[in-house]
Amino acid sequence: MLAEGPLRDADERLGPWITGSRIPGGAAELLADLGGVAVAVPFLAAAIAYAGWRGHRAGTYRWWLAPVATAVAMAAVPVLVIPLKELIGRTGPPGMDGTGYYPSGHTATAMVAYGGAALLLLPYLRGTYARRELVIACALLNFGVGLGLVRRGYHWPLDVVASWCLFGMVLYVVALTVARYGRRPAEADPAQPE
């Protein structure tokens, strides 16, 4: 059903509309490249190091939890994406060879790297405005990566949407884990064992 059928029909109608858009090819290529491992993973690694350093320095209870949870989420990208690509075997847009385009690995990498970095940095920003701006920037960046991948003809639109949905859930689990188990010392309950 994912490789063929109504979803494929929707992609074949929407895909050419995006690939034929007025978005400059160079800008689309840059956006698509931001989803690559060579760019996104070092960005996340820097955020992990910063959050770990800040949390440890501040004496945050379980300071290591958020950085480790985010690193595990990034490690989950190939663990989830590669088997799904093999299982579904979806062909790419015109001009792309072979199968294995669904879900988009670049989109998943960007989602976890930039979304995870935002989750790590949010506690260290002061004020609602700065936090809101970070979340908006993260959302726009992830949208831009997906748009760039479709505009350049590397993926169908639903390849990108599938990665957003799947790895949005992964980031939600990371956020819940950190909220549940990574508390400040004043909030920690000494009566409960670790």
PDB file of C-alpha atoms in Angstrom:
ATOM      1  CA  MET A   1       0.000   0.000   0.000  1.00  0.00           C
ATOM      2  CA  LEU A   2       2.878   2.404   0.744  1.00  0.00           C
ATOM      3  CA  ALA A   3       4.858   1.512  -2.364  1.00  0.00           C
ATOM      4  CA  GLU A   4       1.838   1.717  -4.660  1.00  0.00           C
ATOM      5  CA  GLY A   5      -1.809   2.749  -4.418  1.00  0.00           C
ATOM      6  CA  PRO A   6      -3.522   5.954  -3.282  1.00  0.00           C
ATOM      7  CA  LEU A   7      -0.535   7.281  -1.367  1.00  0.00           C
ATOM      8  CA  ARG A   8       1.675   6.899  -4.420  1.00  0.00           C
ATOM      9  CA  ASP A   9      -0.978   8.670  -6.483  1.00  0.00           C
ATOM     10  CA  ALA A  10      -0.939  11.584  -4.031  1.00  0.00           C
ATOM     11  CA  ASP A  11       2.862  11.754  -4.246  1.00  0.00           C
ATOM     12  CA  GLU A  12       2.771  11.722  -8.038  1.00  0.00           C
ATOM     13  CA  ARG A  13       0.346  14.655  -8.008  1.00  0.00           C
ATOM     14  CA  LEU A  14       2.079  16.722  -5.309  1.00  0.00           C
ATOM     15  CA  GLY A  15       5.740  15.879  -6.061  1.00  0.00           C
ATOM     16  CA  PRO A  16       5.958  17.549  -9.493  1.00  0.00           C
ATOM     17  CA  TRP A  17       4.240  20.646  -8.119  1.00  0.00           C
ATOM     18  CA  ILE A  18       7.080  21.011  -5.573  1.00  0.00           C
ATOM     19  CA  THR A  19       9.936  20.001  -7.897  1.00  0.00           C
ATOM     20  CA  GLY A  20       8.684  22.500 -10.456  1.00  0.00           C
ATOM     21  CA  SER A  21       8.322  25.306  -7.927  1.00  0.00           C
ATOM     22  CA  ARG A  22      10.240  28.573  -7.969  1.00  0.00           C
ATOM     23  CA  ILE A  23      12.427  27.583  -5.030  1.00  0.00           C
ATOM     24  CA  PRO A  24      15.997  28.061  -6.317  1.00  0.00           C
ATOM     25  CA  GLY A  25      17.805  24.770  -6.880  1.00  0.00           C
ATOM     26  CA  GLY A  26      20.894  25.897  -4.965  1.00  0.00           C
ATOM     27  CA  ALA A  27      18.858  26.848  -1.898  1.00  0.00           C
ATOM     28  CA  ALA A  28      16.971  23.562  -2.079  1.00  0.00           C
ATOM     29  CA  GLU A  29      20.243  21.636  -2.318  1.00  0.00           C
ATOM     30  CA  LEU A  30      21.625  23.471   0.725  1.00  0.00           C
ATOM     31  CA  LEU A  31      18.483  22.688   2.702  1.00  0.00           C
ATOM     32  CA  ALA A  32      18.619  19.022   1.655  1.00  0.00           C
ATOM     33  CA  ASP A  33      22.274  18.848   2.697  1.00  0.00           C
ATOM     34  CA  LEU A  34      21.380  20.068   6.192  1.00  0.00           C
ATOM     35  CA  GLY A  35      19.717  16.669   6.698  1.00  0.00           C
ATOM     36  CA  GLY A  36      22.944  14.816   6.000  1.00  0.00           C
ATOM     37  CA  VAL A  37      24.871  13.048   8.734  1.00  0.00           C
ATOM     38  CA  ALA A  38      27.983  15.166   8.066  1.00  0.00           C
ATOM     39  CA  VAL A  39      26.142  18.354   9.067  1.00  0.00           C
ATOM     40  CA  ALA A  40      23.372  17.310  11.448  1.00  0.00           C
ATOM     41  CA  VAL A  41      25.236  14.881  13.704  1.00  0.00           C
ATOM     42  CA  PRO A  42      28.103  17.274  14.612  1.00  0.00           C
ATOM     43  CA  PHE A  43      25.476  19.928  15.351  1.00  0.00           C
ATOM     44  CA  LEU A  44      23.710  17.547  17.725  1.00  0.00           C
ATOM     45  CA  ALA A  45      27.027  16.430  19.247  1.00  0.00           C
ATOM     46  CA  ALA A  46      27.824  20.063  20.087  1.00  0.00           C
ATOM     47  CA  ALA A  47      24.403  20.493  21.715  1.00  0.00           C
ATOM     48  CA  ILE A  48      24.879  17.240  23.671  1.00  0.00           C
ATOM     49  CA  ALA A  49      28.296  18.380  24.911  1.00  0.00           C
ATOM     50  CA  TYR A  50      26.985  21.819  25.870  1.00  0.00           C
ATOM     51  CA  ALA A  51      23.911  20.476  27.684  1.00  0.00           C
ATOM     52  CA  GLY A  52      25.992  17.871  29.493  1.00  0.00           C
ATOM     53  CA  TRP A  53      28.548  20.452  30.554  1.00  0.00           C
ATOM     54  CA  ARG A  54      25.894  22.928  31.725  1.00  0.00           C
ATOM     55  CA  GLY A  55      23.914  20.275  33.578  1.00  0.00           C
ATOM     56  CA  HIS A  56      26.968  18.825  35.309  1.00  0.00           C
ATOM     57  CA  ARG A  57      28.275  22.262  36.230  1.00  0.00           C
ATOM     58  CA  ALA A  58      24.900  23.263  37.683  1.00  0.00           C
ATOM     59  CA  GLY A  59      24.619  20.024  39.687  1.00  0.00           C
ATOM     60  CA  THR A  60      21.455  19.035  37.863  1.00  0.00           C
ATOM     61  CA  TYR A  61      19.968  15.780  39.087  1.00  0.00           C
ATOM     62  CA  ARG A  62      20.725  13.109  36.481  1.00  0.00           C
ATOM     63  CA  TRP A  63      22.465  15.711  34.316  1.00  0.00           C
ATOM     64  CA  TRP A  64      23.549  12.995  31.894  1.00  0.00           C
ATOM     65  CA  LEU A  65      20.031  11.701  31.115  1.00  0.00           C
ATOM     66  CA  ALA A  66      18.953  14.237  28.480  1.00  0.00           C
ATOM     67  CA  PRO A  67      22.231  14.062  26.517  1.00  0.00           C
ATOM     68  CA  VAL A  68      22.254  10.244  26.600  1.00  0.00           C
ATOM     69  CA  ALA A  69      18.560   9.989  25.639  1.00  0.00           C
ATOM     70  CA  THR A  70      19.142  12.305  22.685  1.00  0.00           C
ATOM     71  CA  ALA A  71      22.212  10.354  21.557  1.00  0.00           C
ATOM     72  CA  VAL A  72      20.193   7.117  21.743  1.00  0.00           C
ATOM     73  CA  ALA A  73      17.476   8.757  19.632  1.00  0.00           C
ATOM     74  CA  MET A  74      20.083   9.617  16.984  1.00  0.00           C
ATOM     75  CA  ALA A  75      21.409   6.053  17.086  1.00  0.00           C
ATOM     76  CA  ALA A  76      17.819   4.877  16.535  1.00  0.00           C
ATOM     77  CA  VAL A  77      17.628   6.629  13.160  1.00  0.00           C
ATOM     78  CA  PRO A  78      19.442   3.974  11.112  1.00  0.00           C
ATOM     79  CA  VAL A  79      18.076   1.193  13.320  1.00  0.00           C
ATOM     80  CA  LEU A  80      14.518   2.194  12.386  1.00  0.00           C
ATOM     81  CA  VAL A  81      14.949   3.690   8.919  1.00  0.00           C
ATOM     82  CA  ILE A  82      17.039   1.002   7.190  1.00  0.00           C
ATOM     83  CA  PRO A  83      14.729  -1.951   7.966  1.00  0.00           C
ATOM     84  CA  LEU A  84      11.672   0.104   6.990  1.00  0.00           C
ATOM     85  CA  LYS A  85      13.276   1.058   3.680  1.00  0.00           C
ATOM     86  CA  GLU A  86      14.055  -2.620   3.004  1.00  0.00           C
ATOM     87  CA  LEU A  87      10.617  -3.811   4.087  1.00  0.00           C
ATOM     88  CA  ILE A  88       8.654  -1.264   2.055  1.00  0.00           C
ATOM     89  CA  GLY A  89      10.965  -1.132  -0.969  1.00  0.00           C
ATOM     90  CA  ARG A  90       9.463   2.016  -2.386  1.00  0.00           C
ATOM     91  CA  THR A  91      10.940   3.431  -5.569  1.00  0.00           C
ATOM     92  CA  GLY A  92      12.098   7.007  -5.709  1.00  0.00           C
ATOM     93  CA  PRO A  93      10.893   9.935  -7.781  1.00  0.00           C
ATOM     94  CA  PRO A  94      11.706  10.100 -11.506  1.00  0.00           C
ATOM     95  CA  GLY A  95      15.454  10.110 -12.052  1.00  0.00           C
ATOM     96  CA  MET A  96      16.248   8.218  -8.847  1.00  0.00           C
ATOM     97  CA  ASP A  97      17.375   4.608  -9.152  1.00  0.00           C
ATOM     98  CA  GLY A  98      16.422   1.593  -7.068  1.00  0.00           C
ATOM     99  CA  THR A  99      14.212   1.272  -4.039  1.00  0.00           C
ATOM    100  CA  GLY A 100      14.398   2.228  -0.390  1.00  0.00           C
ATOM    101  CA  TYR A 101      13.161   5.801  -0.315  1.00  0.00           C
ATOM    102  CA  TYR A 102      10.470   5.478   2.356  1.00  0.00           C
ATOM    103  CA  PRO A 103      10.963   6.867   4.969  1.00  0.00           C
ATOM    104  CA  SER A 104      13.527   9.569   4.262  1.00  0.00           C
ATOM    105  CA  GLY A 105      16.759   9.059   6.196  1.00  0.00           C
ATOM    106  CA  HIS A 106      17.877  12.670   5.704  1.00  0.00           C
ATOM    107  CA  THR A 107      14.575  13.919   7.103  1.00  0.00           C
ATOM    108  CA  ALA A 108      14.861  11.555  10.074  1.00  0.00           C
ATOM    109  CA  THR A 109      18.435  12.658  10.751  1.00  0.00           C
ATOM    110  CA  ALA A 110      17.453  16.332  10.641  1.00  0.00           C
ATOM    111  CA  MET A 111      14.394  15.752  12.810  1.00  0.00           C
ATOM    112  CA  VAL A 112      16.374  14.070  15.576  1.00  0.00           C
ATOM    113  CA  ALA A 113      19.485  16.264  15.319  1.00  0.00           C
ATOM    114  CA  TYR A 114      17.794  19.653  15.282  1.00  0.00           C
ATOM    115  CA  GLY A 115      14.776  18.633  17.368  1.00  0.00           C
ATOM    116  CA  GLY A 116      17.021  16.909  19.899  1.00  0.00           C
ATOM    117  CA  ALA A 117      19.304  19.933  20.069  1.00  0.00           C
ATOM    118  CA  ALA A 118      16.287  22.142  20.706  1.00  0.00           C
ATOM    119  CA  LEU A 119      15.115  19.853  23.521  1.00  0.00           C
ATOM    120  CA  LEU A 120      18.581  19.980  25.066  1.00  0.00           C
ATOM    121  CA  LEU A 121      18.929  23.759  24.803  1.00  0.00           C
ATOM    122  CA  LEU A 122      15.435  24.805  25.912  1.00  0.00           C
ATOM    123  CA  PRO A 123      16.156  24.532  29.672  1.00  0.00           C
ATOM    124  CA  TYR A 124      19.093  26.913  29.307  1.00  0.00           C
ATOM    125  CA  LEU A 125      17.184  29.687  27.562  1.00  0.00           C
ATOM    126  CA  ARG A 126      15.655  32.425  29.622  1.00  0.00           C
ATOM    127  CA  GLY A 127      12.233  33.717  28.772  1.00  0.00           C
ATOM    128  CA  THR A 128       9.286  32.446  26.819  1.00  0.00           C
ATOM    129  CA  TYR A 129      10.221  34.473  23.748  1.00  0.00           C
ATOM    130  CA  ALA A 130      13.640  32.823  23.330  1.00  0.00           C
ATOM    131  CA  ARG A 131      12.172  29.355  23.820  1.00  0.00           C
ATOM    132  CA  ARG A 132       9.394  29.995  21.340  1.00  0.00           C
ATOM    133  CA  GLU A 133      11.886  31.304  18.787  1.00  0.00           C
ATOM    134  CA  LEU A 134      14.049  28.200  19.175  1.00  0.00           C
ATOM    135  CA  VAL A 135      11.083  25.896  18.623  1.00  0.00           C
ATOM    136  CA  ILE A 136       9.951  27.899  15.574  1.00  0.00           C
ATOM    137  CA  ALA A 137      13.490  27.893  14.132  1.00  0.00           C
ATOM    138  CA  CYS A 138      13.724  24.130  14.637  1.00  0.00           C
ATOM    139  CA  ALA A 139      10.362  23.548  12.945  1.00  0.00           C
ATOM    140  CA  LEU A 140      11.262  25.813  10.005  1.00  0.00           C
ATOM    141  CA  LEU A 141      14.638  24.144   9.594  1.00  0.00           C
ATOM    142  CA  ASN A 142      13.083  20.681   9.521  1.00  0.00           C
ATOM    143  CA  PHE A 143      10.408  21.848   7.092  1.00  0.00           C
ATOM    144  CA  GLY A 144      13.136  23.362   4.915  1.00  0.00           C
ATOM    145  CA  VAL A 145      15.128  20.113   4.847  1.00  0.00           C
ATOM    146  CA  GLY A 146      12.039  18.178   3.768  1.00  0.00           C
ATOM    147  CA  LEU A 147      11.124  20.773   1.164  1.00  0.00           C
ATOM    148  CA  GLY A 148      14.677  20.784  -0.189  1.00  0.00           C
ATOM    149  CA  LEU A 149      14.695  16.981  -0.514  1.00  0.00           C
ATOM    150  CA  VAL A 150      11.432  16.994  -2.460  1.00  0.00           C
ATOM    151  CA  ARG A 151      12.326  20.067  -4.548  1.00  0.00           C
ATOM    152  CA  ARG A 152      15.603  18.447  -5.663  1.00  0.00           C
ATOM    153  CA  GLY A 153      13.730  15.252  -6.549  1.00  0.00           C
ATOM    154  CA  TYR A 154      15.477  13.054  -3.972  1.00  0.00           C
ATOM    155  CA  HIS A 155      12.251  11.984  -2.222  1.00  0.00           C
ATOM    156  CA  TRP A 156       8.514  11.897  -2.637  1.00  0.00           C
ATOM    157  CA  PRO A 157       6.596  14.216  -0.275  1.00  0.00           C
ATOM    158  CA  LEU A 158       5.208  11.329   1.784  1.00  0.00           C
ATOM    159  CA  ASP A 159       8.707   9.906   2.343  1.00  0.00           C
ATOM    160  CA  VAL A 160       9.410  13.138   4.215  1.00  0.00           C
ATOM    161  CA  VAL A 161       6.076  13.219   6.064  1.00  0.00           C
ATOM    162  CA  ALA A 162       6.586   9.618   7.236  1.00  0.00           C
ATOM    163  CA  SER A 163       9.943  10.539   8.794  1.00  0.00           C
ATOM    164  CA  TRP A 164       8.466  13.590  10.495  1.00  0.00           C
ATOM    165  CA  CYS A 165       5.736  11.447  12.037  1.00  0.00           C
ATOM    166  CA  LEU A 166       7.962   8.555  13.098  1.00  0.00           C
ATOM    167  CA  PHE A 167      10.762  10.639  14.539  1.00  0.00           C
ATOM    168  CA  GLY A 168       8.395  13.189  16.030  1.00  0.00           C
ATOM    169  CA  MET A 169       7.207  10.266  18.181  1.00  0.00           C
ATOM    170  CA  VAL A 170      10.820   9.331  18.995  1.00  0.00           C
ATOM    171  CA  LEU A 171      11.533  12.898  20.150  1.00  0.00           C
ATOM    172  CA  TYR A 172       8.310  12.901  22.155  1.00  0.00           C
ATOM    173  CA  VAL A 173       9.522   9.797  24.018  1.00  0.00           C
ATOM    174  CA  VAL A 174      12.869  11.524  24.655  1.00  0.00           C
ATOM    175  CA  ALA A 175      11.072  14.597  26.004  1.00  0.00           C
ATOM    176  CA  LEU A 176       8.855  12.472  28.263  1.00  0.00           C
ATOM    177  CA  THR A 177      11.848  10.528  29.539  1.00  0.00           C
ATOM    178  CA  VAL A 178      13.766  13.657  30.383  1.00  0.00           C
ATOM    179  CA  ALA A 179      10.724  15.304  31.980  1.00  0.00           C
ATOM    180  CA  ARG A 180      10.000  12.219  34.079  1.00  0.00           C
ATOM    181  CA  TYR A 181      13.472  11.208  35.173  1.00  0.00           C
ATOM    182  CA  GLY A 182      15.734  14.219  34.760  1.00  0.00           C
ATOM    183  CA  ARG A 183      14.806  16.644  37.515  1.00  0.00           C
ATOM    184  CA  ARG A 184      16.616  19.416  39.339  1.00  0.00           C
ATOM    185  CA  PRO A 185      18.031  18.523  42.785  1.00  0.00           C
ATOM    186  CA  ALA A 186      15.368  20.577  44.558  1.00  0.00           C
ATOM    187  CA  GLU A 187      12.642  18.621  42.737  1.00  0.00           C
ATOM    188  CA  ALA A 188      14.174  15.208  43.408  1.00  0.00           C
ATOM    189  CA  ASP A 189      12.371  13.158  46.001  1.00  0.00           C
ATOM    190  CA  PRO A 190      14.991  11.775  48.408  1.00  0.00           C
ATOM    191  CA  ALA A 191      12.484   9.210  49.684  1.00  0.00           C
ATOM    192  CA  GLN A 192      12.362   7.493  46.280  1.00  0.00           C
ATOM    193  CA  PRO A 193      15.281   5.269  45.355  1.00  0.00           C
ATOM    194  CA  GLU A 194      17.075   5.918  42.096  1.00  0.00           C
TER     195      GLU A 194
END
